[in-house]
Amino acid sequence: MPDNSVRFTVDGRELEGAAGEMLIAATDREGIYVPRFCYHPKLSVAANCRMCLVDVEGAPKPLPACATPVAEGMSVRTHSQRAISAQRATMEFLLINHPLDCPVCDQGGECELQDLAMGFGRDISRFSEGKRAVPDPDLGPLVSTDMTRCIHCTRCVRFGEEIAGVQELGATGRSEHMEITTWVKRSLRHELSGNVIDVCPVGALNNKPYRFTARAWEMTAHPTVAPHDCVGSALYAHVLRGRVRRIVPRENEAVNETWISDRDRFSCEGLYVGDRLEKPLVRRNGRLVETGWEEALAAAADGLAQLREEQGGQALGALVSPSATCEEGYLLKKLMHALGSANIDYRLRRRDFRGQQKEPPAPWLGMRFAEVESLDSLLMVGCDLRGEAPILAHRVRKAALSGARVSYLDLAEREYLHPIEKAIAAPPGDWADALARAAADSLSGQGCAVWLGGLALRHPACSELLEIAADLPAEVVSGRVSEGGNAAGLGLAGVLPFADIPNDASFSPGMDAGLMQRQAPGGMVLMGAEPEFDCAAGAEDALAEAQFILALNPWASDWMRQHAHVVLPTATYLETPGTFVNGQLDWQSFAAAAPPPGLARPAWKVLRALAGRLELEGFGYSSPDQALADLRRQADSRPDAGPASSGGSAVDSQAAEEERFAGLQLPMHSVDGLVRRSLPLQQAAAA
Amino acid sequence: MSDKTPLSSAALSAIRASAARFPAGRQRSAVLDALRLAQSENGGWLSVPLMDAVAEALDMPPIQVYEVATFYSMFEVRPVGRHCVSVCTNISCWLRGGEELLAHLEKRLSIGVGESTANGRIYLKKEEECLAACAGAPMMMVDHRYYEHVSAEDADRIIGELQR
């Protein structure tokens, strides 16, 4: 304990705490239970629910534990007659206006009010007057409202002001007429606003798409990891009868604290929609028809083997979604290598690959997420952080509020919800100069960093930007906010055209994603990627030229229906075991939460079966853990830089690319197939 | 500042002057002043665009302005009659006939508390709690002006003048 520690007793136990710390924080740490509604460790103290009243010796009345700082010699009783009767009285008041609709309330079974009513409530209400009823504002497609249930703890209001950075909800009116509302008709727009569902201690704010689909105690909770951004937020998937019903955050202080983005929470609504594949598809007489696995695997293997025979292994190529698991990426890379091809890449939207072999294998932030909060200065280039990694944007906001100087270099100014040092708007052709200048001007202090975001990585001279960032003085951390949930993991798994190439004269570094998307190899394997959305602009036409197209995807996109020869139905991240590596290089493994629908199978099993069909050796894995062990061994022994000869492709015309650069913005709710199919997210994006 | 603000330039500069009296970064403390100015300029009530303009002038989220405007009974957030009449019914006035006075006005104007006359002249504000004029009970307040020892005839006369 530091010097400012104080000693006090709670229920006869000697405790130690920091002076100024609130009593409830100390009791929480020690596992002493104090009931509460409005207190939340991540929010400011409001002390308005009065549920946490405790008996402090010498105080004339019970004091709220959430707003009473600990002091030397203090003696507290949380279960004395006086404390209990104060808590019971508070409960009685709270229940005066609360409806008895627990049987139809989604919060039932996981409701703080319900739990505390069990502990502190009376059996019978002494209130015989009419209860109040409150109209429900429409907060958009994500959050449902039943405001008669609201107990005015104001957690949601404080969440908006303090965490999101934009107050969308407020408490209008007063006393009996107080209401939590937006007051004017509008939807919640902030990318973290779904968290009000979790902070709400009652059933007033709830998950709208999940409404009335399950009861909390019927579901099983499966820990998993979010796939949509480089944060890799910790999640629980709640599953009932083999279907994922909803996603809730899992606490992980080092990654997402207790928050998750709306994208991570509501993307699961895309799991079981219309074009989800339940059977393999094979093209026959120009039409894709449903088949069994035997037939589909045979068609896939034949297609690949035939091309290899006729044109050699180099005529095959593979594009991997940056949200594929490490194991999937590793197995596909191994399969391509075994077929004699090094044409494999996960950097699907990137345009410029020059100097790729000199870049660090894993695109990451260059620091731990927690370290972001203590930065002195930060420059973000082409980074829509709120859209790309909302949880990271929250960390940056915290840094900015505690004094970090945050600057942005982008095409235009965006809506930043924190104080900024500089917002530099520049046309793409000027970015390299502007980056060098801005880094010299705005980076100073103990901790400083440059991050290249999605737009910088899609820049026609991305390699120059990366080089400038890497050549900054050593004290400047150069990091990347990468696309997808596993760009770092796929980098470490060597899903790159120059990594781990067999030591064999016939092998040379392969085609990068840019090249494959301009001159497609004869046979293309697409894993988790839908060319019309997930690749660089124009790729869908070039890829359609391939003679044989094999897609491994949970859905059949329009492009696939038109062009693919075989589509093998695979599992989403919720239905496969796997590993993601996030932007701070945590290896996060997870198990499948639910079985994939129909005949769909996890991609690692599909790849294993495909390798078996092709009679390739070394694919006898009985679990993805074994593949993971292999890939980690390979990653550890890999030299830092790729072969010197493996500089990648550049864009054809810098000017033409710059012209259409603004069109390369990637809206927050368009990043991958699952997100694009989540109707609530699409409605929220359109609102 | 957007081009089309519903606030007059006089009101805007008064709001800025008011905000300048608070420490830097605490400009939103001027919100009560600003709303009072905005309301009096707008015939006694605050529209949403008007409150948004106040929010913009004081650099605060619009919802916080709505919170303040709906909290205080001095602000009206829907159209009301031009003259604001409130009758005190708290204890001293109640003992001296405040309730009867209010009932008389309701009958005469054919409106209840919280309503405005059809011609838009008079707004009978919700029953007031003590307006601190107990020595002159019963009392009523018309457009911030106090009338004490008010009889039904006095009230008729005062209202009659407002109707013109």
mmCIF file of C-alpha atoms in Angstrom, chain A residues 141-143 193-195 197 206-210 228 247 260-271 674-675 677-681:
data_model
loop_
_atom_site.group_PDB
_atom_site.id
_atom_site.type_symbol
_atom_site.label_atom_id
_atom_site.label_comp_id
_atom_site.label_asym_id
_atom_site.label_seq_id
_atom_site.Cartn_x
_atom_site.Cartn_y
_atom_site.Cartn_z
ATOM 1 C CA PRO A 141 -32.711 -0.480 -33.914
ATOM 2 C CA LEU A 142 -30.274 -1.543 -31.193
ATOM 3 C CA VAL A 143 -31.645 -0.564 -27.795
ATOM 4 C CA SER A 193 -24.068 2.978 -27.247
ATOM 5 C CA GLY A 194 -25.112 -0.670 -26.861
ATOM 6 C CA ASN A 195 -23.237 -0.698 -23.570
ATOM 7 C CA ILE A 197 -27.883 -2.221 -22.102
ATOM 8 C CA ASN A 206 -32.395 -3.730 -23.332
ATOM 9 C CA ASN A 207 -31.042 -5.516 -26.371
ATOM 10 C CA LYS A 208 -33.652 -4.832 -29.069
ATOM 11 C CA PRO A 209 -32.888 -7.573 -31.618
ATOM 12 C CA TYR A 210 -32.688 -10.142 -28.795
ATOM 13 C CA HIS A 228 -14.247 -7.394 -36.269
ATOM 14 C CA ILE A 247 -23.402 -11.370 -27.328
ATOM 15 C CA ILE A 260 -17.727 -3.723 -26.334
ATOM 16 C CA SER A 261 -18.573 -1.987 -29.557
ATOM 17 C CA ASP A 262 -22.034 -2.212 -31.077
ATOM 18 C CA ARG A 263 -20.442 -4.025 -34.007
ATOM 19 C CA ASP A 264 -19.175 -6.807 -31.734
ATOM 20 C CA ARG A 265 -22.480 -6.995 -29.862
ATOM 21 C CA PHE A 266 -24.932 -7.019 -32.746
ATOM 22 C CA SER A 267 -23.001 -8.710 -35.562
ATOM 23 C CA CYS A 268 -24.369 -12.077 -34.345
ATOM 24 C CA GLU A 269 -27.705 -11.013 -35.858
ATOM 25 C CA GLY A 270 -26.145 -11.873 -39.226
ATOM 26 C CA LEU A 271 -25.507 -15.505 -38.297
ATOM 27 C CA LEU A 674 -21.102 -11.132 -40.702
ATOM 28 C CA VAL A 675 -21.410 -7.417 -39.976
ATOM 29 C CA ARG A 677 -25.592 -9.278 -42.803
ATOM 30 C CA SER A 678 -26.631 -7.960 -39.414
ATOM 31 C CA LEU A 679 -29.882 -6.166 -40.121
ATOM 32 C CA PRO A 680 -29.909 -4.102 -36.903
ATOM 33 C CA LEU A 681 -26.404 -2.832 -37.599
#
